[in-house]
Amino acid sequence: MSTRIAVVIAFAALAAAPALGKQQKPCAWELVVPQTQGAEGCWLDEQVTAAPGSLVVDCQGSAHPSGDARAIFGERTFTGKMTDGDVTVVLHTRFHYGDGCDWGTTQTITGRPESGHLTYTYREFPLPGQHGCLNACAAQGDVRVR
């Protein structure tokens, strides 16, 4: 008799698992940035065009998900939030360039994944105290969401 009860309990737990898993499963999308525009002739401290990335949101799978968000491209992770289906994730980097200056970047991905497209923006700036630096570069790109 106890074996039969255990089987019924196991079956009930398995039947409930998909519903529970769907509520707790993060929302995820593949991101592809084929190219950037606006910075011709510049070297950019970006990895978004090197290979596809992923956007993961700790959401509950609602029609307008909200929660902590991460976009991962290689070793770089953008962090931010999704609120009512709109995502904003940001990455800040630093690098030393051949002009002798130390630079910083702000890279942002924004938009509604359900639309199939997001916007990537890249802005760089010499860090405070730098002199004789080259002109800063800026770029943008269309992020395809799959």
mmCIF file of C-alpha atoms in Angstrom, residues 23-79:
data_model
loop_
_atom_site.group_PDB
_atom_site.id
_atom_site.type_symbol
_atom_site.label_atom_id
_atom_site.label_comp_id
_atom_site.label_asym_id
_atom_site.label_seq_id
_atom_site.Cartn_x
_atom_site.Cartn_y
_atom_site.Cartn_z
ATOM 1 C CA GLN A 23 6.727 30.381 -13.330
ATOM 2 C CA GLN A 24 10.286 30.225 -12.014
ATOM 3 C CA LYS A 25 12.087 29.856 -15.353
ATOM 4 C CA PRO A 26 13.996 32.944 -16.478
ATOM 5 C CA CYS A 27 13.013 34.594 -19.743
ATOM 6 C CA ALA A 28 15.816 34.199 -22.278
ATOM 7 C CA TRP A 29 16.567 35.366 -25.808
ATOM 8 C CA GLU A 30 19.488 35.064 -28.212
ATOM 9 C CA LEU A 31 20.987 38.414 -29.273
ATOM 10 C CA VAL A 32 22.815 39.067 -32.547
ATOM 11 C CA VAL A 33 24.553 42.351 -33.441
ATOM 12 C CA PRO A 34 25.807 41.936 -37.033
ATOM 13 C CA GLN A 35 27.630 45.297 -37.100
ATOM 14 C CA THR A 36 27.892 48.749 -35.584
ATOM 15 C CA GLN A 37 27.674 52.065 -37.406
ATOM 16 C CA GLY A 38 29.063 55.524 -36.739
ATOM 17 C CA ALA A 39 32.610 54.709 -35.682
ATOM 18 C CA GLU A 40 34.312 53.989 -38.983
ATOM 19 C CA GLY A 41 38.076 54.057 -38.555
ATOM 20 C CA CYS A 42 37.837 53.595 -34.773
ATOM 21 C CA TRP A 43 38.809 50.636 -32.642
ATOM 22 C CA LEU A 44 35.943 49.844 -30.268
ATOM 23 C CA ASP A 45 36.228 48.043 -26.939
ATOM 24 C CA GLU A 46 33.201 45.871 -27.708
ATOM 25 C CA GLN A 47 32.429 42.178 -28.072
ATOM 26 C CA VAL A 48 28.806 42.351 -29.198
ATOM 27 C CA THR A 49 29.644 41.848 -32.879
ATOM 28 C CA ALA A 50 32.084 38.951 -32.322
ATOM 29 C CA ALA A 51 29.444 36.255 -31.673
ATOM 30 C CA PRO A 52 25.808 35.950 -30.597
ATOM 31 C CA GLY A 53 24.998 36.689 -26.989
ATOM 32 C CA SER A 54 22.102 35.993 -24.680
ATOM 33 C CA LEU A 55 19.670 38.094 -22.704
ATOM 34 C CA VAL A 56 18.405 36.515 -19.495
ATOM 35 C CA VAL A 57 15.780 38.112 -17.272
ATOM 36 C CA ASP A 58 14.785 36.741 -13.876
ATOM 37 C CA CYS A 59 11.095 37.123 -14.648
ATOM 38 C CA GLN A 60 7.942 35.203 -13.946
ATOM 39 C CA GLY A 61 6.974 34.728 -17.594
ATOM 40 C CA SER A 62 4.139 37.262 -17.507
ATOM 41 C CA ALA A 63 2.905 39.142 -20.568
ATOM 42 C CA HIS A 64 5.067 42.124 -19.488
ATOM 43 C CA PRO A 65 8.015 40.557 -17.639
ATOM 44 C CA SER A 66 10.019 42.445 -15.046
ATOM 45 C CA GLY A 67 13.180 41.569 -13.124
ATOM 46 C CA ASP A 68 16.961 41.682 -13.032
ATOM 47 C CA ALA A 69 18.467 41.375 -16.515
ATOM 48 C CA ARG A 70 21.832 40.270 -17.934
ATOM 49 C CA ALA A 71 23.102 40.325 -21.510
ATOM 50 C CA ILE A 72 26.147 38.106 -21.931
ATOM 51 C CA PHE A 73 28.551 38.381 -24.862
ATOM 52 C CA GLY A 74 31.629 36.226 -24.407
ATOM 53 C CA GLU A 75 33.347 37.303 -21.180
ATOM 54 C CA ARG A 76 31.386 40.555 -20.922
ATOM 55 C CA THR A 77 28.138 40.861 -18.961
ATOM 56 C CA PHE A 78 25.782 43.815 -19.220
ATOM 57 C CA THR A 79 23.547 44.222 -16.161
#
